[in-house]
Structure formats: structure tokens, C-alpha cells
Short mmCIF file of C-alpha atoms in Angstrom, two decimals:
data_model
loop_
_atom_site.label_atom_id
_atom_site.label_comp_id
_atom_site.label_asym_id
_atom_site.label_seq_id
_atom_site.Cartn_x
_atom_site.Cartn_y
_atom_site.Cartn_z
CA MET W 1 0.00 0.00 0.00
CA ALA W 2 2.83 2.39 0.85
CA GLN W 3 4.33 1.92 -2.62
CA VAL W 4 0.99 2.65 -4.28
CA GLU W 5 0.59 5.86 -2.27
CA GLU W 6 4.12 7.00 -3.09
CA VAL W 7 3.78 6.27 -6.81
CA LEU W 8 0.36 7.92 -6.86
CA ASP W 9 1.83 11.02 -5.19
CA ASP W 10 4.49 11.23 -7.90
CA ALA W 11 2.02 10.63 -10.75
CA ILE W 12 -0.32 13.36 -9.52
CA ASP W 13 2.58 15.78 -8.91
CA MET W 14 3.91 15.26 -12.45
CA THR W 15 0.44 15.61 -13.98
CA ALA W 16 -0.17 18.79 -11.99
CA ALA W 17 3.14 20.28 -13.15
CA SER W 18 2.39 19.29 -16.75
CA PHE W 19 -1.07 20.86 -16.55
CA LEU W 20 0.24 24.15 -15.14
CA ASP W 21 2.97 24.34 -17.80
CA HIS W 22 0.78 23.29 -20.76
CA PRO W 23 -2.94 23.64 -19.87
CA ALA W 24 -3.97 23.43 -23.53
CA ASN W 25 -2.98 19.75 -23.54
CA ILE W 26 -5.85 18.94 -21.17
CA SER W 27 -9.46 19.18 -22.35
CA ASP W 28 -11.45 17.25 -19.74
CA GLU W 29 -11.35 15.13 -16.59
CA ARG W 30 -10.81 11.91 -18.49
CA SER W 31 -7.60 13.38 -19.95
CA LEU W 32 -6.34 14.05 -16.43
CA ALA W 33 -7.27 10.58 -15.20
CA GLU W 34 -5.65 8.91 -18.19
CA GLU W 35 -2.42 10.87 -17.79
CA VAL W 36 -2.16 9.82 -14.14
CA ARG W 37 -3.06 6.23 -15.08
CA LEU W 38 -0.31 6.03 -17.69
CA ARG W 39 2.26 7.37 -15.23
CA LEU W 40 1.19 4.78 -12.67
CA CYS W 41 1.38 1.94 -15.16
CA THR W 42 4.96 2.77 -16.10
CA VAL W 43 6.01 2.12 -12.50
CA LEU W 44 3.56 -0.33 -10.95
CA SER W 45 3.45 -3.96 -12.09
CA GLN W 46 0.26 -5.47 -13.43
CA VAL W 47 -2.22 -6.89 -10.95
CA SER W 48 -3.23 -10.55 -10.90
CA VAL W 49 -6.84 -11.47 -11.70
CA GLU W 50 -8.28 -14.27 -9.57
CA GLU W 51 -11.61 -14.69 -11.34
CA VAL W 52 -13.55 -13.33 -14.30
CA LEU W 53 -17.31 -13.79 -14.30
CA VAL W 54 -19.15 -13.40 -17.61
CA LYS W 55 -22.84 -12.81 -17.04
CA GLU W 56 -24.55 -12.09 -20.31
CA SER W 57 -26.35 -13.63 -23.23
CA SER W 58 -28.08 -11.90 -26.10
CA LYS W 59 -30.35 -14.93 -26.67
CA ALA W 60 -29.41 -14.46 -30.28
CA GLN W 61 -31.13 -16.62 -32.87
CA GLY W 62 -30.33 -17.66 -36.39
CA SER W 63 -27.02 -16.47 -37.86
CA ILE W 64 -26.40 -13.79 -35.22
CA THR W 65 -23.57 -14.82 -32.93
CA ASP W 66 -24.39 -14.76 -29.23
CA HIS W 67 -22.68 -12.00 -27.20
CA GLU W 68 -20.96 -14.47 -24.91
CA ASP W 69 -19.05 -15.95 -27.85
CA TYR W 70 -17.08 -12.71 -27.73
CA THR W 71 -17.00 -11.79 -24.06
CA SER W 72 -16.10 -15.35 -22.98
CA HIS W 73 -12.54 -14.41 -23.97
CA TYR W 74 -12.44 -12.30 -20.80
CA ARG W 75 -12.26 -15.54 -18.80
CA LYS W 76 -8.70 -16.04 -20.05
CA THR W 77 -7.57 -12.82 -18.34
CA GLU W 78 -4.82 -13.42 -15.79
CA GLU W 79 -3.46 -9.88 -15.37
CA ILE W 80 -4.56 -6.30 -16.07
CA ASP W 81 -3.00 -2.88 -15.54
CA ARG W 82 -3.06 -2.02 -11.85
CA ALA W 83 -4.61 1.39 -12.56
CA GLN W 84 -7.89 1.65 -14.45
CA CYS W 85 -10.19 4.55 -15.41
CA GLU W 86 -13.97 4.70 -15.00
CA ILE W 87 -14.37 1.85 -12.53
CA GLY W 88 -17.52 0.81 -10.73
CA GLY W 89 -20.12 -1.89 -10.26
CA PRO W 90 -23.19 -2.80 -8.18
CA ALA W 91 -20.98 -3.89 -5.25
CA PHE W 92 -19.86 -0.29 -4.70
CA PRO W 93 -21.67 1.50 -1.86
CA PHE W 94 -22.97 4.21 -4.20
CA GLY W 95 -24.38 1.68 -6.67
CA GLY W 96 -23.57 0.59 -10.18
CA SER W 97 -24.63 3.77 -11.98
CA GLU W 98 -21.77 5.91 -10.58
CA ARG W 99 -18.18 5.27 -11.59
CA LEU W 100 -14.87 6.45 -10.13
CA ASP W 101 -12.49 8.37 -12.39
CA LEU W 102 -9.49 6.24 -11.40
CA GLY W 103 -8.88 3.15 -9.31
CA VAL W 104 -5.69 1.34 -8.31
CA PHE W 105 -6.14 -2.34 -7.50
CA SER W 106 -4.59 -4.91 -5.20
CA ASP W 107 -3.63 -8.39 -6.41
CA GLY W 108 -6.21 -11.14 -6.78
CA LEU W 109 -9.14 -9.06 -7.98
CA THR W 110 -12.41 -10.26 -9.46
CA ILE W 111 -13.85 -8.83 -12.68
CA THR W 112 -17.44 -9.23 -13.78
CA VAL W 113 -18.44 -8.65 -17.40
CA ASP W 114 -22.14 -7.84 -17.66
CA ASN W 115 -23.52 -6.90 -21.09
CA GLY W 116 -20.03 -5.90 -22.17
CA THR W 117 -19.39 -3.66 -19.15
CA GLN W 118 -16.54 -4.45 -16.77
CA GLU W 119 -17.54 -4.28 -13.13
CA PHE W 120 -15.28 -4.41 -10.09
CA ASP W 121 -15.53 -4.87 -6.33
CA PRO W 122 -14.47 -2.10 -3.92
CA ALA W 123 -12.83 -4.79 -1.76
CA ASP W 124 -10.13 -5.04 -4.45
CA LEU W 125 -9.26 -1.32 -4.38
CA ALA W 126 -6.01 0.04 -2.97
CA ALA W 127 -6.65 3.66 -4.02
CA ALA W 128 -9.37 5.75 -5.65
CA VAL W 129 -9.15 9.21 -7.22
CA GLU W 130 -11.82 11.61 -8.41
CA PHE W 131 -10.79 14.44 -10.73
CA LYS W 132 -12.67 17.69 -11.21
CA TYR W 133 -11.67 19.98 -14.08
CA VAL W 134 -13.35 23.36 -13.61
CA LYS W 135 -12.96 25.44 -16.74
CA ASN W 136 -16.10 27.51 -17.17
CA ILE W 137 -16.25 29.63 -13.99
CA ASN W 138 -13.93 32.29 -12.55
CA TYR W 139 -14.61 31.68 -8.85
CA LEU W 140 -15.58 28.66 -6.80
CA ARG W 141 -18.26 30.36 -4.68
CA TYR W 142 -19.91 28.72 -1.71
CA ARG W 143 -23.19 27.30 -3.03
CA PRO W 144 -23.86 24.07 -1.15
CA ASP W 145 -27.59 24.08 -1.94
CA ASP W 146 -27.20 24.64 -5.69
CA ASP W 147 -27.13 21.20 -7.32
CA LYS W 148 -25.59 22.70 -10.46
CA SER W 149 -22.74 24.51 -8.72
CA LYS W 150 -19.13 23.39 -8.99
CA TYR W 151 -18.94 23.48 -5.21
CA ARG W 152 -21.69 20.85 -5.11
CA ASP W 153 -19.92 18.76 -7.78
CA ILE W 154 -16.71 18.69 -5.75
CA ALA W 155 -18.56 18.00 -2.49
CA ASP W 156 -20.43 15.10 -4.11
CA ASP W 157 -17.15 13.57 -5.32
CA ILE W 158 -15.72 13.84 -1.80
CA SER W 159 -18.80 12.25 -0.25
CA ARG W 160 -18.79 9.41 -2.77
CA LEU W 161 -15.14 8.67 -2.02
CA GLY W 162 -16.00 8.69 1.67
CA GLU W 163 -18.35 5.74 1.15
CA LEU W 164 -15.45 3.48 0.14
CA PRO W 165 -13.75 1.18 2.68
CA GLU W 166 -11.55 3.12 5.11
CA ARG W 167 -8.39 1.25 4.10
CA VAL W 168 -8.66 2.67 0.53
CA ASP W 169 -6.42 5.68 -0.19
CA ARG W 170 -9.01 8.28 -1.29
CA ARG W 171 -8.20 11.50 -3.17
CA CYS W 172 -10.06 14.34 -4.86
CA ILE W 173 -8.00 16.57 -7.16
CA VAL W 174 -9.48 19.82 -8.47
CA PHE W 175 -7.87 21.35 -11.57
CA SER W 176 -8.82 24.68 -13.11
CA ASN W 177 -7.54 27.12 -15.71
CA TYR W 178 -8.44 29.97 -13.30
CA ASP W 179 -7.46 30.46 -9.67
CA LEU W 180 -10.85 29.66 -8.18
CA LEU W 181 -9.77 30.77 -4.71
CA ARG W 182 -8.25 34.19 -5.39
CA ARG W 183 -11.05 36.10 -3.63
CA ASP W 184 -11.27 36.13 0.15
CA SER W 185 -14.93 35.09 -0.04
CA ASP W 186 -13.98 31.90 -1.87
CA ARG W 187 -11.87 30.80 1.10
CA VAL W 188 -15.12 29.93 2.84
CA ALA W 189 -15.83 27.41 0.10
CA GLU W 190 -12.34 25.97 0.39
CA GLU W 191 -12.56 25.68 4.18
CA ASN W 192 -15.91 23.89 3.97
CA LEU W 193 -14.66 21.48 1.33
CA ARG W 194 -11.52 20.72 3.34
CA GLU W 195 -13.65 20.09 6.41
CA LEU W 196 -15.87 17.73 4.41
CA ALA W 197 -12.78 15.98 3.03
CA GLY W 198 -11.43 15.50 6.54
CA GLU W 199 -14.71 13.99 7.71
CA ASN W 200 -14.62 11.52 4.82
CA GLY W 201 -10.93 10.60 5.01
CA VAL W 202 -10.26 12.17 1.61
CA ASP W 203 -7.08 14.00 0.57
CA LEU W 204 -8.31 17.16 -1.22
CA ARG W 205 -5.94 19.06 -3.49
CA PHE W 206 -6.36 22.11 -5.74
CA VAL W 207 -4.16 22.55 -8.83
CA LEU W 208 -4.65 26.19 -9.80
CA PRO W 209 -2.57 28.56 -11.98
CA GLY W 210 -1.12 31.81 -10.81
CA PRO W 211 -1.20 35.05 -12.82
CA VAL W 212 1.37 35.45 -15.60
#
């Protein structure tokens, strides 16, 4: 676990530095997650897969090949990259409809393939990261009751991470092409988010540019 945390620290630090130097290379949260994932995979070895469950059938008739003829190949999987993007599944405490931006797994994980979608179990997680890329507002603002506010988006990510098992290293990283916290009034938002992060055992970090 200590190695995962150390490598994750380095991967996030390098991605943050790259973003601040060349923000035009990043267009969305998936780009951030994938950059961190690639950095992790260059250092961490692949993780062993204990079991792959394929639970699907198209009930195809005639000349149409059944879905499982294709997805049955998943059963041959013995290893996958230790870091994966967009992970989730019905075993997660927040349900199968929500997915984490990035997960880092421990050895011996189980994968379920259901209608072509890979699903995981939170018991196999070593670390989980949510990324928030805020690029369409100048200030964070404290709007906890506004479901459409960026404050609420960040708070929801923190709360979702807090539902994971306590042993999982949980992080929320907020990137922006503006300094969202440059006004004194926005410090209230930051303080409340940091308090929420502390309550949920989440490491909250802001990656914000300074003026040129």
C-alpha cells in the first residue's frame, strides 16, 4: 500500500506540473485521469486477476452470434494494468450507476463482465481518485444548496469517495484554468470542502494557476 501511495503522489505531482505548464494539452477530466493512469502503469506492475465472471447472453437466434461468444474471452484474463479509469459496479456503496475516475487495485481481484461492461468490487481497491476539471467559472463560490454549482460537484465527489472502505487511499484533485480561490470570499468554500474531506478521510488538493 505504501508503494501505491508513493507512486500515486508522484504521478499526480507530475500531472499537476504538466497541466500548469501546458494547460492546452488537457481538455477534460478523463484526460487528467488517463495521464495519471499512464504514469502509474509505467512504475507499478500489473495486478493478478483471480476470477472473471461473464454474465450475459443476447439470446441471439439464427445467424447472429451470441454476445458471450465474444466476451467469454475475458475468462482467459490473468493480469490487467493495476490502474484503471472509470471503474464501478453494483458492489460499490454508491451503486452501479456511478463510476470512479481512477482506481488502483490490489492483487487477486475479481472482474465481472455484464452486457459488455466491466464491473469491479471495492474490496479489491487500494486507491481511488476523483478528478474535477473546472474550466467555465472564474470563482468557486460557496453554493452548497445549488445542485448545479461546482462546489456541489466537488462536495459530491468527496462524499462518494468517503463511502469506500476506510483502508482505501481516497483523493479528490481539483484542476482549473483559473485560480478559483483568489477572492477572500472563496476561502469559505475551500474551508468547507476541506472540512468535508477530513470527515470523509479524503485527501483534497487544488491545482490552480497563478497570474502570468
